[in-house]
Structures are given as structure tokens and as C-alpha cells.
mmCIF file of C-alpha atoms in Angstrom:
data_model
loop_
_atom_site.group_PDB
_atom_site.id
_atom_site.type_symbol
_atom_site.label_atom_id
_atom_site.label_comp_id
_atom_site.label_asym_id
_atom_site.label_seq_id
_atom_site.Cartn_x
_atom_site.Cartn_y
_atom_site.Cartn_z
ATOM 1 C CA ILE S 136 185.472 133.586 169.970
ATOM 2 C CA ALA S 137 186.574 131.279 167.303
ATOM 3 C CA GLY S 138 184.715 128.178 166.143
ATOM 4 C CA ILE S 139 181.904 127.108 168.385
ATOM 5 C CA THR S 140 181.205 127.402 171.827
ATOM 6 C CA GLN S 141 178.690 125.876 174.207
ATOM 7 C CA ALA S 142 177.580 126.478 177.628
ATOM 8 C CA PRO S 143 177.477 125.005 179.722
ATOM 9 C CA THR S 144 180.330 122.869 180.392
ATOM 10 C CA SER S 145 178.767 120.618 182.351
ATOM 11 C CA GLN S 146 175.876 120.640 184.332
ATOM 12 C CA ILE S 147 173.717 119.055 186.765
ATOM 13 C CA LEU S 148 169.862 118.815 187.183
ATOM 14 C CA ALA S 149 166.801 117.862 188.679
ATOM 15 C CA ALA S 150 164.404 116.023 186.452
ATOM 16 C CA GLY S 151 161.399 118.130 185.511
ATOM 17 C CA ARG S 152 163.536 121.439 185.443
ATOM 18 C CA ARG S 153 163.561 123.037 182.319
ATOM 19 C CA MET S 154 167.010 123.455 180.903
ATOM 20 C CA THR S 155 168.748 125.562 177.789
ATOM 21 C CA LEU S 156 172.187 124.270 176.284
ATOM 22 C CA ARG S 157 173.214 127.410 174.300
ATOM 23 C CA CYS S 158 175.452 126.700 171.127
ATOM 24 C CA THR S 159 177.108 129.708 169.169
ATOM 25 C CA GLN S 160 179.433 130.145 166.441
ATOM 26 C CA ASP S 161 181.262 132.962 164.615
ATOM 27 C CA MET S 162 182.178 130.508 161.049
ATOM 28 C CA ARG S 163 178.670 132.148 159.264
ATOM 29 C CA HIS S 164 177.537 128.426 158.780
ATOM 30 C CA ASN S 165 174.266 128.229 157.571
ATOM 31 C CA ALA S 166 173.833 124.538 158.739
ATOM 32 C CA MET S 167 173.628 123.571 162.617
ATOM 33 C CA TYR S 168 173.070 120.321 164.033
ATOM 34 C CA TRP S 169 172.388 119.328 167.525
ATOM 35 C CA TYR S 170 173.662 115.585 168.902
ATOM 36 C CA ARG S 171 173.907 113.616 171.897
ATOM 37 C CA GLN S 172 176.598 110.570 172.851
ATOM 38 C CA ASP S 173 175.951 107.701 174.765
ATOM 39 C CA LEU S 174 178.271 104.986 175.430
ATOM 40 C CA GLY S 175 178.361 101.987 173.238
ATOM 41 C CA LEU S 176 175.807 104.402 170.679
ATOM 42 C CA GLY S 177 177.732 106.427 168.726
ATOM 43 C CA LEU S 178 176.522 109.918 168.139
ATOM 44 C CA ARG S 179 172.515 110.365 167.701
ATOM 45 C CA LEU S 180 170.934 113.624 165.999
ATOM 46 C CA ILE S 181 168.548 115.529 168.093
ATOM 47 C CA HIS S 182 167.378 117.969 165.216
ATOM 48 C CA TYR S 183 169.062 120.278 162.709
ATOM 49 C CA SER S 184 168.271 123.493 161.475
ATOM 50 C CA ASN S 185 169.756 124.073 157.553
ATOM 51 C CA THR S 186 169.572 128.108 157.412
ATOM 52 C CA ALA S 187 168.584 130.857 159.843
ATOM 53 C CA GLY S 188 164.438 130.416 160.574
ATOM 54 C CA THR S 189 164.402 127.084 160.139
ATOM 55 C CA THR S 190 164.660 123.726 162.057
ATOM 56 C CA GLY S 191 164.123 120.010 161.525
ATOM 57 C CA LYS S 192 163.802 116.589 163.621
ATOM 58 C CA GLY S 193 166.496 114.152 163.808
ATOM 59 C CA GLU S 194 166.436 110.720 165.337
ATOM 60 C CA VAL S 195 165.874 111.227 168.720
ATOM 61 C CA PRO S 196 163.738 114.421 168.778
ATOM 62 C CA ASP S 197 161.298 113.445 171.546
ATOM 63 C CA GLY S 198 161.894 115.875 174.922
ATOM 64 C CA TYR S 199 163.653 118.460 173.463
ATOM 65 C CA SER S 200 162.844 121.926 170.985
ATOM 66 C CA VAL S 201 165.556 124.260 169.484
ATOM 67 C CA SER S 202 165.162 127.569 167.579
ATOM 68 C CA ARG S 203 167.388 129.435 165.327
ATOM 69 C CA ALA S 204 166.662 133.162 165.364
ATOM 70 C CA ASN S 205 170.064 134.302 163.659
ATOM 71 C CA THR S 206 172.687 132.711 162.172
ATOM 72 C CA ASP S 207 175.120 132.113 164.748
ATOM 73 C CA ASP S 208 172.953 130.736 167.590
ATOM 74 C CA PHE S 209 171.139 127.213 167.894
ATOM 75 C CA PRO S 210 169.905 126.817 171.519
ATOM 76 C CA LEU S 211 168.387 123.597 172.560
ATOM 77 C CA THR S 212 166.059 123.146 175.309
ATOM 78 C CA LEU S 213 164.832 120.328 177.543
ATOM 79 C CA ALA S 214 161.235 121.133 178.844
ATOM 80 C CA SER S 215 161.378 118.725 181.654
ATOM 81 C CA ALA S 216 164.435 116.762 182.167
ATOM 82 C CA VAL S 217 164.420 113.234 182.369
ATOM 83 C CA PRO S 218 167.046 111.184 183.649
ATOM 84 C CA SER S 219 167.424 108.941 180.494
ATOM 85 C CA GLN S 220 168.805 112.730 178.783
ATOM 86 C CA THR S 221 171.659 112.383 180.925
ATOM 87 C CA SER S 222 174.251 112.296 177.685
ATOM 88 C CA VAL S 223 177.197 114.612 176.229
ATOM 89 C CA TYR S 224 175.511 116.922 173.956
ATOM 90 C CA PHE S 225 177.495 118.224 171.007
ATOM 91 C CA CYS S 226 176.335 121.039 168.664
ATOM 92 C CA ALA S 227 177.743 121.117 165.715
ATOM 93 C CA SER S 228 178.133 122.846 161.979
ATOM 94 C CA ARG S 229 179.090 123.124 158.613
ATOM 95 C CA LEU S 230 179.333 126.007 155.647
ATOM 96 C CA ALA S 231 175.836 124.239 153.973
ATOM 97 C CA THR S 232 173.878 121.704 153.716
ATOM 98 C CA SER S 233 176.356 119.854 151.667
ATOM 99 C CA THR S 234 179.574 117.763 151.968
ATOM 100 C CA ASP S 235 181.252 119.761 154.254
ATOM 101 C CA THR S 236 182.768 119.296 156.618
ATOM 102 C CA GLN S 237 181.245 119.465 160.045
ATOM 103 C CA TYR S 238 183.015 121.137 162.903
ATOM 104 C CA PHE S 239 181.705 120.242 166.804
ATOM 105 C CA GLY S 240 181.811 122.969 169.838
ATOM 106 C CA PRO S 241 183.602 121.502 173.040
ATOM 107 C CA GLY S 242 180.549 119.870 174.305
ATOM 108 C CA THR S 243 178.005 119.449 177.214
ATOM 109 C CA ARG S 244 177.938 116.775 179.895
ATOM 110 C CA LEU S 245 174.204 116.730 181.192
ATOM 111 C CA THR S 246 173.184 114.787 184.253
ATOM 112 C CA VAL S 247 169.474 114.420 185.366
ATOM 113 C CA LEU S 248 169.004 112.914 188.706
ATOM 114 C CA GLY Z 300 167.252 100.818 158.225
ATOM 115 C CA GLN Z 301 170.665 102.528 158.412
ATOM 116 C CA ASN Z 302 173.648 101.247 160.161
ATOM 117 C CA ILE Z 303 177.013 101.732 160.457
ATOM 118 C CA ASP Z 304 179.350 99.075 161.909
ATOM 119 C CA GLN Z 305 183.076 99.037 163.206
ATOM 120 C CA PRO Z 306 184.729 97.317 165.973
ATOM 121 C CA THR Z 307 183.979 98.460 169.283
ATOM 122 C CA GLU Z 308 187.774 98.551 170.301
ATOM 123 C CA MET Z 309 191.245 97.545 169.113
ATOM 124 C CA THR Z 310 194.535 97.439 170.529
ATOM 125 C CA ALA Z 311 198.223 98.029 168.817
ATOM 126 C CA THR Z 312 201.528 98.949 169.409
ATOM 127 C CA GLU Z 313 203.413 102.296 169.134
ATOM 128 C CA GLY Z 314 205.342 102.360 165.906
ATOM 129 C CA ALA Z 315 203.106 99.814 164.265
ATOM 130 C CA ILE Z 316 200.349 99.793 161.660
ATOM 131 C CA VAL Z 317 196.691 99.321 162.574
ATOM 132 C CA GLN Z 318 193.671 99.659 160.115
ATOM 133 C CA ILE Z 319 189.867 100.435 161.146
ATOM 134 C CA ASN Z 320 187.351 99.183 159.161
ATOM 135 C CA CYS Z 321 183.858 100.658 158.353
ATOM 136 C CA THR Z 322 180.871 98.646 157.211
ATOM 137 C CA TYR Z 323 177.425 100.385 156.122
ATOM 138 C CA GLN Z 324 174.184 100.355 154.855
ATOM 139 C CA THR Z 325 172.635 103.664 154.024
ATOM 140 C CA SER Z 326 169.690 105.504 152.239
ATOM 141 C CA GLY Z 327 171.729 106.847 149.392
ATOM 142 C CA PHE Z 328 175.502 108.040 149.573
ATOM 143 C CA ASN Z 329 176.821 111.499 149.395
ATOM 144 C CA GLY Z 330 180.597 110.362 151.136
ATOM 145 C CA LEU Z 331 181.915 108.838 153.976
ATOM 146 C CA PHE Z 332 183.578 110.737 157.046
ATOM 147 C CA TRP Z 333 186.325 109.538 159.330
ATOM 148 C CA TYR Z 334 186.739 111.616 162.754
ATOM 149 C CA GLN Z 335 188.948 111.364 165.756
ATOM 150 C CA GLN Z 336 187.828 111.622 169.317
ATOM 151 C CA HIS Z 337 189.834 111.574 172.440
ATOM 152 C CA ALA Z 338 188.612 111.400 175.683
ATOM 153 C CA GLY Z 339 186.238 113.570 176.975
ATOM 154 C CA GLU Z 340 186.771 115.802 173.997
ATOM 155 C CA ALA Z 341 184.840 116.913 170.677
ATOM 156 C CA PRO Z 342 185.450 115.120 167.259
ATOM 157 C CA THR Z 343 187.494 116.617 165.199
ATOM 158 C CA PHE Z 344 187.697 115.932 161.525
ATOM 159 C CA LEU Z 345 190.157 113.101 159.346
ATOM 160 C CA SER Z 346 189.204 112.433 156.354
ATOM 161 C CA TYR Z 347 186.582 112.182 153.385
ATOM 162 C CA ASN Z 348 185.725 109.861 150.896
ATOM 163 C CA VAL Z 349 183.223 109.982 148.227
ATOM 164 C CA LEU Z 350 185.077 108.104 145.600
ATOM 165 C CA ASP Z 351 186.662 104.496 145.477
ATOM 166 C CA GLY Z 352 190.121 104.194 146.254
ATOM 167 C CA LEU Z 353 192.848 105.382 148.799
ATOM 168 C CA GLU Z 354 193.178 108.919 150.213
ATOM 169 C CA GLU Z 355 196.626 109.461 151.540
ATOM 170 C CA LYS Z 356 196.791 112.509 154.640
ATOM 171 C CA GLY Z 357 200.148 112.367 156.640
ATOM 172 C CA ARG Z 358 200.216 109.298 158.457
ATOM 173 C CA PHE Z 359 196.592 108.244 157.934
ATOM 174 C CA SER Z 360 194.844 107.328 154.919
ATOM 175 C CA SER Z 361 191.348 105.719 154.291
ATOM 176 C CA PHE Z 362 190.013 104.211 151.438
ATOM 177 C CA LEU Z 363 186.333 103.002 150.122
ATOM 178 C CA SER Z 364 184.305 100.345 148.156
ATOM 179 C CA ARG Z 365 181.063 101.749 147.346
ATOM 180 C CA SER Z 366 180.042 98.647 145.800
ATOM 181 C CA LYS Z 367 181.288 96.691 149.133
ATOM 182 C CA GLY Z 368 179.860 99.009 151.685
ATOM 183 C CA TYR Z 369 183.399 99.425 153.456
ATOM 184 C CA SER Z 370 185.994 101.370 154.410
ATOM 185 C CA TYR Z 371 188.772 101.949 156.364
ATOM 186 C CA LEU Z 372 190.811 104.045 158.224
ATOM 187 C CA LEU Z 373 194.626 102.790 158.438
ATOM 188 C CA LEU Z 374 197.003 104.352 160.872
ATOM 189 C CA LYS Z 375 200.935 104.367 160.410
ATOM 190 C CA GLU Z 376 203.653 104.804 163.102
ATOM 191 C CA LEU Z 377 201.053 104.905 165.677
ATOM 192 C CA GLN Z 378 202.089 107.601 168.242
ATOM 193 C CA MET Z 379 200.860 107.066 172.454
ATOM 194 C CA LYS Z 380 198.671 110.132 171.208
ATOM 195 C CA ASP Z 381 196.826 108.005 168.443
ATOM 196 C CA SER Z 382 195.166 106.708 171.198
ATOM 197 C CA ALA Z 383 191.107 108.243 170.602
ATOM 198 C CA SER Z 384 188.058 106.747 169.493
ATOM 199 C CA TYR Z 385 187.596 106.599 165.824
ATOM 200 C CA LEU Z 386 184.424 107.601 164.319
ATOM 201 C CA CYS Z 387 182.942 106.426 160.944
ATOM 202 C CA ALA Z 388 180.152 108.580 159.393
ATOM 203 C CA VAL Z 389 177.998 108.235 156.285
ATOM 204 C CA MET Z 390 176.257 110.970 154.536
ATOM 205 C CA ASP Z 391 172.984 109.591 153.113
ATOM 206 C CA SER Z 392 170.500 110.824 150.344
ATOM 207 C CA ASN Z 393 168.911 113.715 152.855
ATOM 208 C CA TYR Z 394 172.948 114.796 153.772
ATOM 209 C CA GLN Z 395 172.472 113.924 156.918
ATOM 210 C CA LEU Z 396 175.272 111.854 158.574
ATOM 211 C CA ILE Z 397 174.705 108.937 160.029
ATOM 212 C CA TRP Z 398 177.028 108.006 162.671
ATOM 213 C CA GLY Z 399 179.228 104.042 164.225
ATOM 214 C CA ALA Z 400 179.354 104.006 167.651
ATOM 215 C CA GLY Z 401 183.546 104.454 167.353
ATOM 216 C CA THR Z 402 186.373 102.399 167.605
ATOM 217 C CA LYS Z 403 188.126 102.839 170.843
ATOM 218 C CA LEU Z 404 191.721 102.898 169.940
ATOM 219 C CA ILE Z 405 194.275 101.431 172.471
ATOM 220 C CA ILE Z 406 197.971 102.624 171.912
ATOM 221 C CA LYS Z 407 200.752 100.045 173.940
ATOM 222 C CA PRO Z 408 204.185 100.984 174.255
#
């Protein structure tokens, strides 16, 4: 693995179903982030983690949960998907919670019907 | 509230120069980033400015004026591969990135 990987690449999901988007990085970055990107709205922060064992809420956290059991993995869970959660989801990481550059995974395209 | 403004779309000609502007109002300022995003791909880092002035990196330059809450990205000698969206993001007092909606740049031959 080199950088950040996300799985799945794309998914079509029925409303009401539970879904976990996976994110793994091998750069030993402390901070990790989940964004959603919708046309015309730019990237919006869902949840973040400054270091393993801690998480925080971003701008649009409702309907989503995260965990950070170790440095490498930062899964995002939709407990009961709704159509408004149709979006492209990007995971990102950076070395520390300072002015380091954020690096992005390839994204997951999620459609909730 | 926090706000980042940039034009929705711009068109330029191959070989020409284009300037993409970004204005911001945020709670605190710890630097401004520019990212490039090709359609269907992830954003990739282009530049970072924290002090006033111009930062040059090859064909791309980025300018910052903190007093005016203003930045621009200058792309020279445009190539077709520069067709992409350009995202402006400001790092606020909590070291979180606040993102603009992006500027879609269309390059015509």
C-alpha cells in the first residue's frame, strides 16, 4: 500500500441499510479526516481524528459515526442510510494537526436509493 | 460565519495565462491552500501560502494578501491537462480546512 486507500470504490445502497466506508493509510499520519463532496458545495468535513483513540465532529456529522482504533484505519459508518447521503466521500490524512498538507484517498462514490 | 468565494467556472485558451481568485472570511487564519482536482479524481496539493506575497512553483504561482482576505492562483503556459477544478481552502484557528466550492477551468485549443 502506498498512501491512502479507500473501499469500496463505489456502492449503490438501499435506504435504511447500514454501510461502512473503509479508509487505510500507511504514512503513519496522526490526523485523519472524512469529507463529502457534492456538486456546487465543495468539500465538507464530516468527522476527524487528530490522533489514534480520539475523534471529533466536523461541519456535517449527523447520520455518520467514526472510530480510530489505530493509526492506520479510520472507518466511516452510516447507521441507516438516507438518499441525502448520496455523495462522493473522501478520506484524507496529514502528519500532524498543524499546517501540514492534507493528502486524499481516491474517494468512494455512494448512491443511496 | 466562515466563507470562501471563488468563481464557479472559467475558460481559457491553450498557451495562455489564467488567474483564479479566492476571497475568504474565516475565524482565524493559519494559511491558504490550493488543490487541483481532475474530474472523478481526488484533490492533489498545489500550493500553500501563509505570508503575504507570491509563491512560484514552475508554471503555477499563488499569491496571498491577508489584509484583504484574498488569494489568487496563476497558471501560465496553459496545457490541455490543466483542465480541472481548482479548490481554495483556508486553515482556520482550529487548524481545520474550510473549502471553497472550486473553480472549474476549461482549456480550449
